[in-house]
């Protein structure tokens, strides 16, 4: 596995294109989901300098019963809320809908959960396994309207390698 992240200065899309194979290489060598989530959060956070980058996992895990809340997983950034119910906030909404949610202005999103008052925009991407959402990747920015279809496309691809 690569020991160090290598990303050259370039457009957002160029950075994602450089990052994707490095994430694949790291995940390929490790079967533990938490370890892989931790490295993906780190690599994204370091590459883009986001405010908060991390995962919430569906609890209880697959195979036990239908999940009923999200619980904080590996992340980079400030202290965060630990439990989020299905349908609540941006994370619970992305989980319930089973689709990526892009929020250009968190103040305009009804029910947004403000773990950090400095967060202004957000993207939440569901992580699928065996036809069910097992986690979400949540990224927060201190700027408005940070995330668009480019982020959605590459982040969906990145969480699919988990
Ligand atoms: N803002 C999220 C909560 C998680 S934190 O941003 C880390 C939400 O509304 O679901």
Short mmCIF file of N, CA and C and ligand atoms in Angstrom, two decimals:
data_model
loop_
_atom_site.label_atom_id
_atom_site.label_comp_id
_atom_site.label_asym_id
_atom_site.label_seq_id
_atom_site.Cartn_x
_atom_site.Cartn_y
_atom_site.Cartn_z
N UNK A 1 0.84 -1.20 0.00
CA UNK A 1 0.00 0.00 0.00
C UNK A 1 0.87 1.25 0.00
N UNK A 2 0.36 2.29 -0.65
CA UNK A 2 1.10 3.56 -0.69
C UNK A 2 1.25 4.10 0.72
N UNK A 3 2.42 4.62 1.03
CA UNK A 3 2.66 5.12 2.39
C UNK A 3 2.22 6.56 2.54
N UNK A 4 2.14 7.25 1.43
CA UNK A 4 1.84 8.67 1.51
C UNK A 4 0.93 9.09 0.37
N UNK A 5 0.01 9.98 0.71
CA UNK A 5 -0.92 10.49 -0.29
C UNK A 5 -0.19 11.46 -1.22
N UNK A 6 -0.39 11.27 -2.54
CA UNK A 6 0.25 12.20 -3.49
C UNK A 6 -0.82 12.84 -4.36
N UNK A 7 -1.03 14.13 -4.16
CA UNK A 7 -2.02 14.87 -4.93
C UNK A 7 -1.37 16.16 -5.44
N UNK A 8 -1.40 16.36 -6.76
CA UNK A 8 -0.81 17.60 -7.28
C UNK A 8 -1.85 18.71 -7.30
N UNK A 9 -1.38 19.94 -7.40
CA UNK A 9 -2.31 21.07 -7.47
C UNK A 9 -3.06 20.98 -8.79
N UNK A 10 -4.34 21.16 -8.76
CA UNK A 10 -5.12 21.08 -9.99
C UNK A 10 -6.57 21.35 -9.69
N UNK A 11 -7.43 21.10 -10.67
CA UNK A 11 -8.86 21.33 -10.45
C UNK A 11 -9.39 20.28 -9.49
N UNK A 12 -10.59 20.53 -9.03
CA UNK A 12 -11.24 19.56 -8.14
C UNK A 12 -11.33 18.19 -8.81
N UNK A 13 -11.71 18.18 -10.07
CA UNK A 13 -11.87 16.91 -10.77
C UNK A 13 -10.53 16.19 -10.92
N UNK A 14 -9.47 16.95 -11.21
CA UNK A 14 -8.14 16.33 -11.31
C UNK A 14 -7.73 15.70 -9.98
N UNK A 15 -8.03 16.41 -8.90
CA UNK A 15 -7.69 15.87 -7.58
C UNK A 15 -8.46 14.57 -7.31
N UNK A 16 -9.75 14.58 -7.63
CA UNK A 16 -10.53 13.35 -7.43
C UNK A 16 -9.96 12.22 -8.27
N UNK A 17 -9.57 12.54 -9.53
CA UNK A 17 -9.03 11.49 -10.41
C UNK A 17 -7.73 10.92 -9.88
N UNK A 18 -6.93 11.75 -9.24
CA UNK A 18 -5.67 11.25 -8.66
C UNK A 18 -5.93 10.46 -7.37
N UNK A 19 -6.94 10.92 -6.64
CA UNK A 19 -7.23 10.30 -5.35
C UNK A 19 -7.84 8.90 -5.48
N UNK A 20 -8.75 8.75 -6.45
CA UNK A 20 -9.50 7.50 -6.57
C UNK A 20 -8.62 6.24 -6.61
N UNK A 21 -7.59 6.16 -7.49
CA UNK A 21 -6.77 4.95 -7.50
C UNK A 21 -5.99 4.75 -6.20
N UNK A 22 -5.65 5.85 -5.53
CA UNK A 22 -4.92 5.72 -4.26
C UNK A 22 -5.85 5.16 -3.17
N UNK A 23 -7.10 5.58 -3.20
CA UNK A 23 -8.07 5.02 -2.25
C UNK A 23 -8.30 3.54 -2.56
N UNK A 24 -8.43 3.23 -3.85
CA UNK A 24 -8.64 1.82 -4.23
C UNK A 24 -7.47 0.96 -3.75
N UNK A 25 -6.25 1.47 -3.89
CA UNK A 25 -5.06 0.70 -3.50
C UNK A 25 -5.03 0.44 -2.00
N UNK A 26 -5.44 1.44 -1.23
CA UNK A 26 -5.43 1.32 0.23
C UNK A 26 -6.49 0.31 0.68
N UNK A 27 -7.68 0.41 0.09
CA UNK A 27 -8.81 -0.44 0.51
C UNK A 27 -8.60 -1.90 0.07
N UNK A 28 -7.99 -2.07 -1.10
CA UNK A 28 -7.72 -3.40 -1.66
C UNK A 28 -6.89 -4.26 -0.70
N UNK A 29 -6.01 -3.63 0.05
CA UNK A 29 -5.09 -4.36 0.94
C UNK A 29 -5.68 -4.64 2.32
N UNK A 30 -6.88 -4.18 2.59
CA UNK A 30 -7.42 -4.30 3.95
C UNK A 30 -8.89 -4.68 3.89
N UNK A 31 -9.30 -5.64 4.70
CA UNK A 31 -10.70 -6.08 4.68
C UNK A 31 -11.54 -5.40 5.78
N UNK A 32 -10.89 -4.77 6.75
CA UNK A 32 -11.64 -4.19 7.86
C UNK A 32 -12.31 -2.87 7.45
N UNK A 33 -13.63 -2.85 7.60
CA UNK A 33 -14.42 -1.70 7.15
C UNK A 33 -14.06 -0.41 7.88
N UNK A 34 -13.86 -0.50 9.18
CA UNK A 34 -13.57 0.70 9.98
C UNK A 34 -12.21 1.27 9.59
N UNK A 35 -11.23 0.40 9.41
CA UNK A 35 -9.89 0.87 9.01
C UNK A 35 -9.98 1.56 7.65
N UNK A 36 -10.75 0.99 6.74
CA UNK A 36 -10.88 1.59 5.41
C UNK A 36 -11.63 2.92 5.46
N UNK A 37 -12.68 2.98 6.27
CA UNK A 37 -13.40 4.25 6.42
C UNK A 37 -12.46 5.32 6.99
N UNK A 38 -11.65 4.94 7.95
CA UNK A 38 -10.72 5.88 8.58
C UNK A 38 -9.74 6.44 7.56
N UNK A 39 -9.19 5.57 6.71
CA UNK A 39 -8.24 6.06 5.71
C UNK A 39 -8.92 6.90 4.63
N UNK A 40 -10.12 6.52 4.22
CA UNK A 40 -10.83 7.32 3.21
C UNK A 40 -11.14 8.71 3.77
N UNK A 41 -11.61 8.77 5.01
CA UNK A 41 -11.90 10.08 5.63
C UNK A 41 -10.63 10.93 5.67
N UNK A 42 -9.53 10.31 6.05
CA UNK A 42 -8.26 11.04 6.13
C UNK A 42 -7.82 11.55 4.76
N UNK A 43 -7.88 10.68 3.76
CA UNK A 43 -7.38 11.05 2.43
C UNK A 43 -8.23 12.17 1.81
N UNK A 44 -9.54 12.09 1.97
CA UNK A 44 -10.42 13.15 1.44
C UNK A 44 -10.17 14.46 2.18
N UNK A 45 -10.08 14.36 3.49
CA UNK A 45 -9.91 15.55 4.33
C UNK A 45 -8.61 16.28 4.00
N UNK A 46 -7.55 15.48 3.85
CA UNK A 46 -6.24 16.05 3.56
C UNK A 46 -6.18 16.66 2.16
N UNK A 47 -6.81 15.99 1.21
CA UNK A 47 -6.77 16.46 -0.18
C UNK A 47 -7.51 17.78 -0.36
N UNK A 48 -8.70 17.87 0.24
CA UNK A 48 -9.55 19.02 -0.06
C UNK A 48 -9.63 20.04 1.07
N UNK A 49 -9.11 19.72 2.25
CA UNK A 49 -9.17 20.66 3.37
C UNK A 49 -10.60 20.97 3.80
N UNK A 50 -11.46 19.93 3.77
CA UNK A 50 -12.85 20.13 4.21
C UNK A 50 -12.89 20.46 5.69
N UNK A 51 -14.05 20.92 6.17
CA UNK A 51 -14.20 21.24 7.60
C UNK A 51 -14.41 19.97 8.43
N UNK A 52 -15.22 19.05 7.91
CA UNK A 52 -15.51 17.79 8.61
C UNK A 52 -15.72 16.71 7.56
N UNK A 53 -15.08 15.57 7.74
CA UNK A 53 -15.17 14.48 6.76
C UNK A 53 -15.29 13.17 7.52
N UNK A 54 -16.39 12.46 7.37
CA UNK A 54 -16.46 11.21 8.11
C UNK A 54 -17.66 10.36 7.78
N UNK A 55 -17.74 9.25 8.49
CA UNK A 55 -18.78 8.25 8.24
C UNK A 55 -19.70 8.13 9.45
N UNK A 56 -20.96 7.88 9.16
CA UNK A 56 -21.92 7.41 10.17
C UNK A 56 -22.35 6.02 9.72
N UNK A 57 -22.36 5.06 10.65
CA UNK A 57 -22.74 3.69 10.31
C UNK A 57 -24.17 3.38 10.76
N UNK A 58 -24.87 2.59 9.95
CA UNK A 58 -26.21 2.16 10.32
C UNK A 58 -26.11 1.17 11.48
N UNK A 59 -26.94 1.39 12.49
CA UNK A 59 -26.95 0.51 13.66
C UNK A 59 -28.37 0.05 13.93
N UNK A 60 -28.67 -1.18 14.26
CA UNK A 60 -27.71 -2.29 14.32
C UNK A 60 -27.22 -2.65 12.91
N UNK A 61 -26.06 -3.32 12.85
CA UNK A 61 -25.49 -3.65 11.55
C UNK A 61 -26.36 -4.65 10.79
N UNK A 62 -26.07 -4.80 9.51
CA UNK A 62 -26.81 -5.73 8.66
C UNK A 62 -26.81 -7.13 9.26
N UNK A 63 -27.89 -7.84 8.98
CA UNK A 63 -27.95 -9.23 9.43
C UNK A 63 -28.65 -9.36 10.76
N UNK A 64 -28.72 -8.29 11.54
CA UNK A 64 -29.38 -8.38 12.85
C UNK A 64 -30.85 -8.01 12.69
N UNK A 65 -31.12 -6.77 12.38
CA UNK A 65 -32.48 -6.33 12.10
C UNK A 65 -32.37 -5.04 11.29
N UNK A 66 -33.50 -4.54 10.86
CA UNK A 66 -33.49 -3.28 10.09
C UNK A 66 -32.82 -2.20 10.93
N UNK A 67 -31.88 -1.47 10.33
CA UNK A 67 -31.19 -0.42 11.08
C UNK A 67 -32.14 0.68 11.50
N UNK A 68 -31.96 1.24 12.70
CA UNK A 68 -32.86 2.32 13.09
C UNK A 68 -32.18 3.61 13.50
N UNK A 69 -30.86 3.64 13.57
CA UNK A 69 -30.19 4.92 13.71
C UNK A 69 -28.77 4.85 13.15
N UNK A 70 -28.21 6.03 12.94
CA UNK A 70 -26.82 6.11 12.49
C UNK A 70 -25.95 6.40 13.70
N UNK A 71 -24.79 5.81 13.75
CA UNK A 71 -23.86 6.08 14.84
C UNK A 71 -22.51 6.53 14.26
N UNK A 72 -21.93 7.51 14.91
CA UNK A 72 -20.68 8.13 14.45
C UNK A 72 -19.59 7.08 14.22
N UNK A 73 -18.93 7.20 13.08
CA UNK A 73 -17.82 6.30 12.73
C UNK A 73 -16.54 7.11 12.57
N UNK A 74 -15.57 6.56 11.83
CA UNK A 74 -14.29 7.26 11.66
C UNK A 74 -14.49 8.61 10.98
N UNK A 75 -13.82 9.63 11.51
CA UNK A 75 -13.94 10.97 10.92
C UNK A 75 -12.69 11.80 11.17
N UNK A 76 -12.63 12.93 10.45
CA UNK A 76 -11.58 13.94 10.64
C UNK A 76 -12.30 15.27 10.84
N UNK A 77 -11.86 16.04 11.82
CA UNK A 77 -12.49 17.34 12.05
C UNK A 77 -12.98 17.45 13.47
N UNK A 78 -13.78 18.49 13.75
CA UNK A 78 -14.20 18.73 15.13
C UNK A 78 -15.23 17.71 15.63
N UNK A 79 -15.35 17.69 16.95
CA UNK A 79 -16.34 16.89 17.68
C UNK A 79 -17.68 16.87 16.96
N UNK A 80 -18.35 15.69 16.93
CA UNK A 80 -19.61 15.61 16.18
C UNK A 80 -20.69 14.86 16.97
N UNK A 81 -21.93 15.04 16.55
CA UNK A 81 -23.07 14.33 17.17
C UNK A 81 -22.85 12.83 16.98
N UNK A 82 -23.25 12.02 17.95
CA UNK A 82 -22.95 10.59 17.84
C UNK A 82 -24.08 9.76 17.24
N UNK A 83 -25.34 10.18 17.44
CA UNK A 83 -26.44 9.34 16.94
C UNK A 83 -27.46 10.17 16.16
N UNK A 84 -27.88 9.66 15.03
CA UNK A 84 -28.85 10.37 14.17
C UNK A 84 -29.92 9.36 13.74
N UNK A 85 -31.20 9.75 13.94
CA UNK A 85 -32.29 8.83 13.59
C UNK A 85 -32.56 8.85 12.09
N UNK A 86 -33.16 7.75 11.60
CA UNK A 86 -33.51 7.65 10.19
C UNK A 86 -34.44 8.81 9.82
N UNK A 87 -34.13 9.49 8.74
CA UNK A 87 -34.98 10.60 8.28
C UNK A 87 -34.62 11.94 8.91
N UNK A 88 -33.72 11.92 9.92
CA UNK A 88 -33.36 13.19 10.57
C UNK A 88 -32.09 13.79 9.96
N UNK A 89 -32.09 15.12 9.85
CA UNK A 89 -30.91 15.82 9.35
C UNK A 89 -30.59 15.42 7.91
N UNK A 90 -29.45 15.89 7.44
CA UNK A 90 -29.05 15.57 6.07
C UNK A 90 -28.64 14.09 5.99
N UNK A 91 -27.95 13.62 7.04
CA UNK A 91 -27.47 12.23 7.04
C UNK A 91 -28.64 11.24 7.06
N UNK A 92 -29.59 11.47 7.97
CA UNK A 92 -30.74 10.58 8.08
C UNK A 92 -31.61 10.62 6.84
N UNK A 93 -31.63 11.77 6.17
CA UNK A 93 -32.41 11.91 4.93
C UNK A 93 -31.76 11.12 3.79
N UNK A 94 -30.43 11.24 3.65
CA UNK A 94 -29.73 10.51 2.59
C UNK A 94 -29.87 9.00 2.80
N UNK A 95 -29.82 8.58 4.06
CA UNK A 95 -30.00 7.16 4.39
C UNK A 95 -31.41 6.71 4.02
N UNK A 96 -32.42 7.45 4.45
CA UNK A 96 -33.81 7.08 4.18
C UNK A 96 -34.11 7.03 2.68
N UNK A 97 -33.62 8.07 1.96
CA UNK A 97 -33.89 8.12 0.51
C UNK A 97 -33.02 7.15 -0.27
N UNK A 98 -31.88 6.74 0.31
CA UNK A 98 -30.94 5.88 -0.42
C UNK A 98 -30.30 6.61 -1.57
N UNK A 99 -30.14 7.93 -1.40
CA UNK A 99 -29.47 8.70 -2.46
C UNK A 99 -28.67 9.85 -1.88
N UNK A 100 -27.70 10.31 -2.67
CA UNK A 100 -26.85 11.41 -2.25
C UNK A 100 -27.66 12.69 -2.10
N UNK A 101 -27.40 13.43 -1.01
CA UNK A 101 -28.07 14.72 -0.80
C UNK A 101 -26.99 15.81 -0.77
N UNK A 102 -27.17 16.82 -1.64
CA UNK A 102 -26.27 17.98 -1.67
C UNK A 102 -27.02 19.16 -1.09
N UNK A 103 -26.41 19.80 -0.08
CA UNK A 103 -27.06 20.96 0.57
C UNK A 103 -26.15 22.19 0.39
N UNK A 104 -26.53 23.11 -0.51
CA UNK A 104 -25.68 24.29 -0.76
C UNK A 104 -25.65 25.27 0.41
N UNK A 105 -26.75 25.29 1.19
CA UNK A 105 -26.82 26.19 2.34
C UNK A 105 -27.56 25.45 3.46
N UNK A 106 -26.82 25.07 4.49
CA UNK A 106 -27.43 24.23 5.53
C UNK A 106 -28.58 24.94 6.25
N UNK A 107 -28.54 26.27 6.27
CA UNK A 107 -29.63 27.00 6.95
C UNK A 107 -30.94 26.89 6.20
N UNK A 108 -30.85 26.55 4.92
CA UNK A 108 -32.07 26.42 4.11
C UNK A 108 -32.57 24.97 4.07
N UNK A 109 -31.90 24.06 4.79
CA UNK A 109 -32.33 22.65 4.79
C UNK A 109 -33.12 22.38 6.06
N UNK A 110 -34.44 22.15 5.94
CA UNK A 110 -35.24 21.93 7.15
C UNK A 110 -34.74 20.70 7.91
N UNK A 111 -34.51 20.85 9.20
CA UNK A 111 -34.09 19.71 10.03
C UNK A 111 -32.60 19.46 10.03
N UNK A 112 -31.83 20.32 9.38
CA UNK A 112 -30.37 20.15 9.39
C UNK A 112 -29.88 20.08 10.83
N UNK A 113 -28.97 19.14 11.11
CA UNK A 113 -28.43 19.00 12.46
C UNK A 113 -27.09 19.73 12.49
N UNK A 114 -27.02 20.79 13.28
CA UNK A 114 -25.80 21.61 13.31
C UNK A 114 -24.83 21.09 14.36
N UNK A 115 -24.00 20.11 13.97
CA UNK A 115 -22.97 19.62 14.89
C UNK A 115 -21.95 20.73 15.11
N UNK A 116 -21.68 21.50 14.06
CA UNK A 116 -20.75 22.63 14.16
C UNK A 116 -21.44 23.85 13.58
N UNK A 117 -21.42 24.95 14.31
CA UNK A 117 -22.08 26.16 13.83
C UNK A 117 -21.33 26.77 12.65
N UNK A 118 -20.10 26.32 12.40
CA UNK A 118 -19.32 26.87 11.30
C UNK A 118 -19.60 26.19 9.96
N UNK A 119 -20.33 25.09 10.00
CA UNK A 119 -20.62 24.38 8.76
C UNK A 119 -21.66 25.13 7.94
N UNK A 120 -21.37 25.37 6.64
CA UNK A 120 -22.30 26.14 5.79
C UNK A 120 -22.92 25.31 4.67
N UNK A 121 -22.17 24.33 4.14
CA UNK A 121 -22.75 23.47 3.11
C UNK A 121 -22.28 22.03 3.35
N UNK A 122 -22.99 21.10 2.71
CA UNK A 122 -22.78 19.70 3.10
C UNK A 122 -23.16 18.76 1.96
N UNK A 123 -22.50 17.58 1.93
CA UNK A 123 -22.92 16.50 1.02
C UNK A 123 -22.92 15.21 1.81
N UNK A 124 -23.95 14.39 1.60
CA UNK A 124 -24.02 13.09 2.28
C UNK A 124 -24.27 12.01 1.22
N UNK A 125 -23.40 11.00 1.22
CA UNK A 125 -23.41 9.95 0.20
C UNK A 125 -23.66 8.59 0.88
N UNK A 126 -24.71 7.88 0.50
CA UNK A 126 -24.95 6.57 1.10
C UNK A 126 -23.89 5.53 0.67
N UNK A 127 -23.59 4.63 1.58
CA UNK A 127 -22.67 3.52 1.29
C UNK A 127 -23.52 2.26 1.21
N UNK A 128 -23.51 1.62 0.05
CA UNK A 128 -24.35 0.43 -0.16
C UNK A 128 -23.55 -0.86 -0.01
N UNK A 129 -24.18 -1.86 0.56
CA UNK A 129 -23.61 -3.21 0.54
C UNK A 129 -24.76 -4.21 0.51
N UNK A 130 -24.68 -5.17 -0.40
CA UNK A 130 -25.74 -6.19 -0.54
C UNK A 130 -27.13 -5.57 -0.64
N UNK A 131 -27.25 -4.51 -1.41
CA UNK A 131 -28.56 -3.92 -1.66
C UNK A 131 -29.12 -3.07 -0.54
N UNK A 132 -28.31 -2.80 0.50
CA UNK A 132 -28.80 -1.96 1.60
C UNK A 132 -27.78 -0.90 1.96
N UNK A 133 -28.28 0.19 2.52
CA UNK A 133 -27.37 1.25 2.97
C UNK A 133 -26.79 0.82 4.32
N UNK A 134 -25.45 0.74 4.39
CA UNK A 134 -24.82 0.32 5.65
C UNK A 134 -24.17 1.50 6.38
N UNK A 135 -24.04 2.63 5.68
CA UNK A 135 -23.37 3.80 6.28
C UNK A 135 -23.61 4.99 5.37
N UNK A 136 -23.24 6.17 5.84
CA UNK A 136 -23.20 7.34 4.94
C UNK A 136 -21.85 8.03 5.14
N UNK A 137 -21.37 8.63 4.04
CA UNK A 137 -20.21 9.50 4.10
C UNK A 137 -20.74 10.92 4.17
N UNK A 138 -20.32 11.67 5.18
CA UNK A 138 -20.80 13.05 5.36
C UNK A 138 -19.61 14.00 5.26
N UNK A 139 -19.74 15.03 4.43
CA UNK A 139 -18.67 16.04 4.34
C UNK A 139 -19.28 17.42 4.51
N UNK A 140 -18.65 18.21 5.39
CA UNK A 140 -19.11 19.57 5.67
C UNK A 140 -18.04 20.56 5.23
N UNK A 141 -18.53 21.73 4.76
CA UNK A 141 -17.62 22.80 4.35
C UNK A 141 -17.97 24.08 5.09
N UNK A 142 -16.96 24.91 5.31
CA UNK A 142 -17.21 26.21 5.96
C UNK A 142 -17.69 27.25 4.95
N UNK A 143 -17.66 26.88 3.64
CA UNK A 143 -18.13 27.80 2.59
C UNK A 143 -19.50 27.34 2.11
N UNK A 144 -20.27 28.27 1.57
CA UNK A 144 -21.55 27.94 0.95
C UNK A 144 -21.30 27.23 -0.38
N UNK A 145 -22.23 26.37 -0.76
CA UNK A 145 -22.26 25.75 -2.11
C UNK A 145 -20.93 25.14 -2.54
N UNK A 146 -20.29 24.39 -1.64
CA UNK A 146 -19.01 23.76 -1.99
C UNK A 146 -19.20 22.55 -2.91
N UNK A 147 -20.33 21.86 -2.76
CA UNK A 147 -20.46 20.54 -3.41
C UNK A 147 -21.39 20.57 -4.62
N UNK A 148 -21.00 19.80 -5.65
CA UNK A 148 -21.80 19.75 -6.88
C UNK A 148 -21.79 18.32 -7.43
N UNK A 149 -22.19 18.20 -8.69
CA UNK A 149 -22.30 16.87 -9.31
C UNK A 149 -20.94 16.17 -9.45
N UNK A 150 -19.86 16.95 -9.51
CA UNK A 150 -18.51 16.34 -9.60
C UNK A 150 -18.21 15.60 -8.29
N UNK A 151 -18.47 16.29 -7.16
CA UNK A 151 -18.25 15.64 -5.86
C UNK A 151 -19.11 14.39 -5.76
N UNK A 152 -20.38 14.54 -6.13
CA UNK A 152 -21.33 13.41 -6.03
C UNK A 152 -20.79 12.20 -6.80
N UNK A 153 -20.39 12.44 -8.05
CA UNK A 153 -19.95 11.33 -8.92
C UNK A 153 -18.73 10.61 -8.33
N UNK A 154 -17.71 11.38 -7.93
CA UNK A 154 -16.48 10.74 -7.44
C UNK A 154 -16.66 10.15 -6.04
N UNK A 155 -17.41 10.84 -5.18
CA UNK A 155 -17.58 10.30 -3.83
C UNK A 155 -18.39 9.01 -3.86
N UNK A 156 -19.40 8.96 -4.75
CA UNK A 156 -20.17 7.70 -4.87
C UNK A 156 -19.26 6.57 -5.33
N UNK A 157 -18.36 6.88 -6.24
CA UNK A 157 -17.42 5.87 -6.72
C UNK A 157 -16.47 5.44 -5.59
N UNK A 158 -16.01 6.40 -4.81
CA UNK A 158 -15.06 6.11 -3.73
C UNK A 158 -15.68 5.23 -2.64
N UNK A 159 -16.93 5.52 -2.25
CA UNK A 159 -17.51 4.69 -1.17
C UNK A 159 -17.88 3.32 -1.68
N UNK A 160 -18.00 3.18 -3.00
CA UNK A 160 -18.33 1.86 -3.55
C UNK A 160 -17.19 0.88 -3.46
N UNK A 161 -15.97 1.38 -3.24
CA UNK A 161 -14.82 0.45 -3.14
C UNK A 161 -14.72 -0.12 -1.73
N UNK A 162 -15.48 0.39 -0.80
CA UNK A 162 -15.40 -0.07 0.60
C UNK A 162 -15.81 -1.53 0.74
N1 LIG B 1 -25.16 18.00 9.64
C1 LIG B 1 -25.44 16.58 9.71
C2 LIG B 1 -25.04 16.02 11.05
C3 LIG B 1 -23.65 15.45 11.09
S1 LIG B 1 -22.46 16.60 11.23
O1 LIG B 1 -22.54 17.58 10.15
C4 LIG B 1 -20.95 15.97 11.33
C5 LIG B 1 -26.92 16.33 9.43
O2 LIG B 1 -27.71 17.27 9.33
O3 LIG B 1 -27.29 15.16 9.34
#
